[in-house]
PDB file of C-alpha atoms in Angstrom:
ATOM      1  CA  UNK A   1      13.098  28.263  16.012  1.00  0.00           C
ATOM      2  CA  UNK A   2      11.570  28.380  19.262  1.00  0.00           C
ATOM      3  CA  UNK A   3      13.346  28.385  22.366  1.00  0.00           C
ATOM      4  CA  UNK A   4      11.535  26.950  25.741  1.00  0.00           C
ATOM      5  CA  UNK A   5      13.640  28.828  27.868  1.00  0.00           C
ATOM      6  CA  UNK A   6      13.290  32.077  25.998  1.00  0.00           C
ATOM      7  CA  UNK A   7       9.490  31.063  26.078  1.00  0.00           C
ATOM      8  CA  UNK A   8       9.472  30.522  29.321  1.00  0.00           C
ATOM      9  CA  UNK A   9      11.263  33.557  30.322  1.00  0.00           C
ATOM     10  CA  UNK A  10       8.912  35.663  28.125  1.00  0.00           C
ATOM     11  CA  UNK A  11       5.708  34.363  30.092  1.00  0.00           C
ATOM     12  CA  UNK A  12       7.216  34.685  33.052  1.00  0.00           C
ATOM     13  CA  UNK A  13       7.369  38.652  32.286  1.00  0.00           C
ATOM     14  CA  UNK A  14       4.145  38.776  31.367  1.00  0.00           C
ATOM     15  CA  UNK A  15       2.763  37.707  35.150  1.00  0.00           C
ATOM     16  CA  UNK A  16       0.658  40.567  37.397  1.00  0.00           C
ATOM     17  CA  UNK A  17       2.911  42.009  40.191  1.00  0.00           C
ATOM     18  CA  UNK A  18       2.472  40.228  43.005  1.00  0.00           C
ATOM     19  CA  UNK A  19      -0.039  40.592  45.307  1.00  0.00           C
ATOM     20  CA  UNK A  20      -1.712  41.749  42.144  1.00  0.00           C
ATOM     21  CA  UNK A  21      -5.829  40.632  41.475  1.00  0.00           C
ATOM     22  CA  UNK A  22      -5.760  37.505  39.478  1.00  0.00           C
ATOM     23  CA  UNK A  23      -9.077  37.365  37.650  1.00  0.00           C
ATOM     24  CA  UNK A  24      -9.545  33.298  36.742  1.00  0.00           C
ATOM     25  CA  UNK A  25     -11.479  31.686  34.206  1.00  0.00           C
ATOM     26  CA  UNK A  26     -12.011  28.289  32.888  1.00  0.00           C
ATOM     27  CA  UNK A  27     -13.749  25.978  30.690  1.00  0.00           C
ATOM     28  CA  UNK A  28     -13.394  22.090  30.933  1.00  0.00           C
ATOM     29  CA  UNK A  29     -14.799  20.208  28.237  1.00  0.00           C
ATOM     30  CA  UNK A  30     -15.863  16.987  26.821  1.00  0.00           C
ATOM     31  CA  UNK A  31     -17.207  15.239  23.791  1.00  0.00           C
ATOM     32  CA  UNK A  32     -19.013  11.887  23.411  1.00  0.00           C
ATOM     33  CA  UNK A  33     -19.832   9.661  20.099  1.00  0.00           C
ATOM     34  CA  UNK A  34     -21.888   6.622  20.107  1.00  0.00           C
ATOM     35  CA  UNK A  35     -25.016   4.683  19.041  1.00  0.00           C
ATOM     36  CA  UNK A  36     -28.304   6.184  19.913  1.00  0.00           C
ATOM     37  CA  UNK A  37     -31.139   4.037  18.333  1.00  0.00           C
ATOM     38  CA  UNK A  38     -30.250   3.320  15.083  1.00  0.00           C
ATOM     39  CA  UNK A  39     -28.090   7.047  14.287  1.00  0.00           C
ATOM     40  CA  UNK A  40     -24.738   8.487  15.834  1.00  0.00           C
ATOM     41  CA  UNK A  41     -24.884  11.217  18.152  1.00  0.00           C
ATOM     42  CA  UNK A  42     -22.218  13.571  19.757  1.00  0.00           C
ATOM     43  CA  UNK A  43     -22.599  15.023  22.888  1.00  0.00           C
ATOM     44  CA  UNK A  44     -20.418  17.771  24.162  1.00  0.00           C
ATOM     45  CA  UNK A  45     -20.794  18.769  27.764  1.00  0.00           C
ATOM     46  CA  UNK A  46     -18.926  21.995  29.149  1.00  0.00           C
ATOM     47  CA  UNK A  47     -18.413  23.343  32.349  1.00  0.00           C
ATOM     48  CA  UNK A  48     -17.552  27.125  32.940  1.00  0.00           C
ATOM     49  CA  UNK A  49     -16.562  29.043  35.739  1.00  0.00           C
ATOM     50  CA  UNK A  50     -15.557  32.488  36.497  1.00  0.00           C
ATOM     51  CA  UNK A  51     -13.802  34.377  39.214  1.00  0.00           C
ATOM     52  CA  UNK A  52     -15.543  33.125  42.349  1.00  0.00           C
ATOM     53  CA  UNK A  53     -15.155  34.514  46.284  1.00  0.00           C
ATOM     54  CA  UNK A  54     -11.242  34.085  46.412  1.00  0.00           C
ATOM     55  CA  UNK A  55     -10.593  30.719  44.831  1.00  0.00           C
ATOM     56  CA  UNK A  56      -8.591  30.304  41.734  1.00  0.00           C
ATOM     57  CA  UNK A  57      -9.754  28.598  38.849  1.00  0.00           C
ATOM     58  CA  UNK A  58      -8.620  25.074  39.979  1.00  0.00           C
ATOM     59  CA  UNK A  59      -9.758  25.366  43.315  1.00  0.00           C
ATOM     60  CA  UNK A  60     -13.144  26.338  41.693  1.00  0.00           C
ATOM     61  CA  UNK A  61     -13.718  23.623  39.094  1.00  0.00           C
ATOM     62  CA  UNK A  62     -11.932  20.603  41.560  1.00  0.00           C
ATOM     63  CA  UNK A  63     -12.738  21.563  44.798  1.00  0.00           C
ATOM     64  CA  UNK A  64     -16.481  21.794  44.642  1.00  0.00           C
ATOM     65  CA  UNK A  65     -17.443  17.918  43.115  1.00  0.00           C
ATOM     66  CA  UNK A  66     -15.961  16.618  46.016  1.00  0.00           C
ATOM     67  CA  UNK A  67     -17.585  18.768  48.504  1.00  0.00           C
ATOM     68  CA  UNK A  68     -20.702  17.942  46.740  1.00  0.00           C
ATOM     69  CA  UNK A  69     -20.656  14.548  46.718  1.00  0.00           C
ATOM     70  CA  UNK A  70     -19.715  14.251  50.119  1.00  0.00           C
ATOM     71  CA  UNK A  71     -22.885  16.499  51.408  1.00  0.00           C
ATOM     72  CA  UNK A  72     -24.810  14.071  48.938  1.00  0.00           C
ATOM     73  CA  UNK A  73     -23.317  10.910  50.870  1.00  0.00           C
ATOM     74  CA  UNK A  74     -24.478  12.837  54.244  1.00  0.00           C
ATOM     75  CA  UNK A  75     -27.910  12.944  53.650  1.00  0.00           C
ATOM     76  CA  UNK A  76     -28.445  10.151  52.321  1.00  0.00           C
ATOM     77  CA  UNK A  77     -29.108  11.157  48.500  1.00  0.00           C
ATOM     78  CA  UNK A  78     -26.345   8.487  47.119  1.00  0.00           C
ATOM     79  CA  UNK A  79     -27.783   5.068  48.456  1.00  0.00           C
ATOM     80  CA  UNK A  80     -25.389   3.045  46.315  1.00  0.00           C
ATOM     81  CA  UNK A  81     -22.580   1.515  48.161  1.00  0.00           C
ATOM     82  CA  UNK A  82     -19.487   0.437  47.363  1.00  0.00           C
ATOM     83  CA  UNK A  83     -16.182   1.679  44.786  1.00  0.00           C
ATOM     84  CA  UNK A  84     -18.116   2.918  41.725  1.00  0.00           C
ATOM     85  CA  UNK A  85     -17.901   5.652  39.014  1.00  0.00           C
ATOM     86  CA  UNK A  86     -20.033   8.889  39.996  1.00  0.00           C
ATOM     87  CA  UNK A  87     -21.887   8.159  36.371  1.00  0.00           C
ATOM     88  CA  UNK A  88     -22.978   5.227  38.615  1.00  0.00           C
ATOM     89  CA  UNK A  89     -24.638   5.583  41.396  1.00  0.00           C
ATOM     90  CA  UNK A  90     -25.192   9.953  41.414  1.00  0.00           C
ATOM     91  CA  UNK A  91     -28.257  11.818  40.114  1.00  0.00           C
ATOM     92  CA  UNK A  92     -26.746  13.860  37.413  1.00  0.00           C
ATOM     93  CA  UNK A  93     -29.469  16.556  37.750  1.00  0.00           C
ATOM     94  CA  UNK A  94     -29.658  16.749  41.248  1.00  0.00           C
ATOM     95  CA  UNK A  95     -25.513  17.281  41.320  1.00  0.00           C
ATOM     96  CA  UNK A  96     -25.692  19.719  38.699  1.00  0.00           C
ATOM     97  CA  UNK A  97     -28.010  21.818  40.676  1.00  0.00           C
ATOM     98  CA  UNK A  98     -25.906  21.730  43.336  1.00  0.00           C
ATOM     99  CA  UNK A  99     -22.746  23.080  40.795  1.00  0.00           C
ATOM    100  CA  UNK A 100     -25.072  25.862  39.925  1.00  0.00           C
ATOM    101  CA  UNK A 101     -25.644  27.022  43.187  1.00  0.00           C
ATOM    102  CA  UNK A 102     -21.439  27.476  42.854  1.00  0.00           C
ATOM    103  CA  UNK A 103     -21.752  29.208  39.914  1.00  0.00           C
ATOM    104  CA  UNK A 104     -20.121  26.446  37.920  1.00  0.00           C
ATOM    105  CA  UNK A 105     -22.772  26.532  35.183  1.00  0.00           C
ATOM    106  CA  UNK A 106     -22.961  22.970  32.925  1.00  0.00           C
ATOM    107  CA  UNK A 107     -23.790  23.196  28.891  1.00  0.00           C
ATOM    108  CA  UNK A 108     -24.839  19.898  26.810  1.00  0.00           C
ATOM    109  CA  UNK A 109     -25.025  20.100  23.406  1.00  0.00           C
ATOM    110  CA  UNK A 110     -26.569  17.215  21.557  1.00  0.00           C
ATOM    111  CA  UNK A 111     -26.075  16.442  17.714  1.00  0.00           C
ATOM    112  CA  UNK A 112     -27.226  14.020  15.228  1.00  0.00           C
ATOM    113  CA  UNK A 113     -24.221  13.080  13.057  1.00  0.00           C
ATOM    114  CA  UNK A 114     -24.345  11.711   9.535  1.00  0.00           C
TER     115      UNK A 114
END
């Protein structure tokens, strides 16, 4: 049986000391199906980070799109206006550049399903 106090107890021990070095990675992912043409297609699209000047993992992967997008609004490289998806109105390559120079580095695999 497992026991989510004993669990939790058990990870707790595991933790660095405090003040310790926390070194923080992460990997969000996704995967798409759909039509393309007349054959189905998957796209998966990751998004990996390592340790990175002080921030944790979260701060890393979250805190940068905003930042981005708000530089992006600044100077004038969003023109749509308006409440709208990013997928919308922001120039996927152009924002992924921008992750890169963050070291959050962006993977798309495409495959042709049967």
């Amino acid at each position: 049986d497992v026991i989510p106090i004993a669990v939790l107890f058990k990870s707790l021990a595991q933790l660095p000391p405090e003040g310790g070095e926390v070194v923080d990675y992460g990997c969000s992912r996704v995967i798409a199906r759909g039509m393309k043409g007349r054959g189905r297609v998957e796209y998966e699209a990751l998004m990996l980070n390592r340790p990175y000047k002080g921030l944790t993992n979260a701060q890393h992967r979250t805190g940068h799109s905003p930042s981005i997008g708000a530089r992006m609004l600044y100077k004038g490289e969003i023109k749509k206006r308006g409440v709208f998806p990013p997928e919308r109105g922001v120039e996927p390559k152009l924002f992924f550049k921008e992750l890169a120079k963050r070291e959050l580095e962006i993977r798309v695999i495409s495959r042709e399903l049967m």
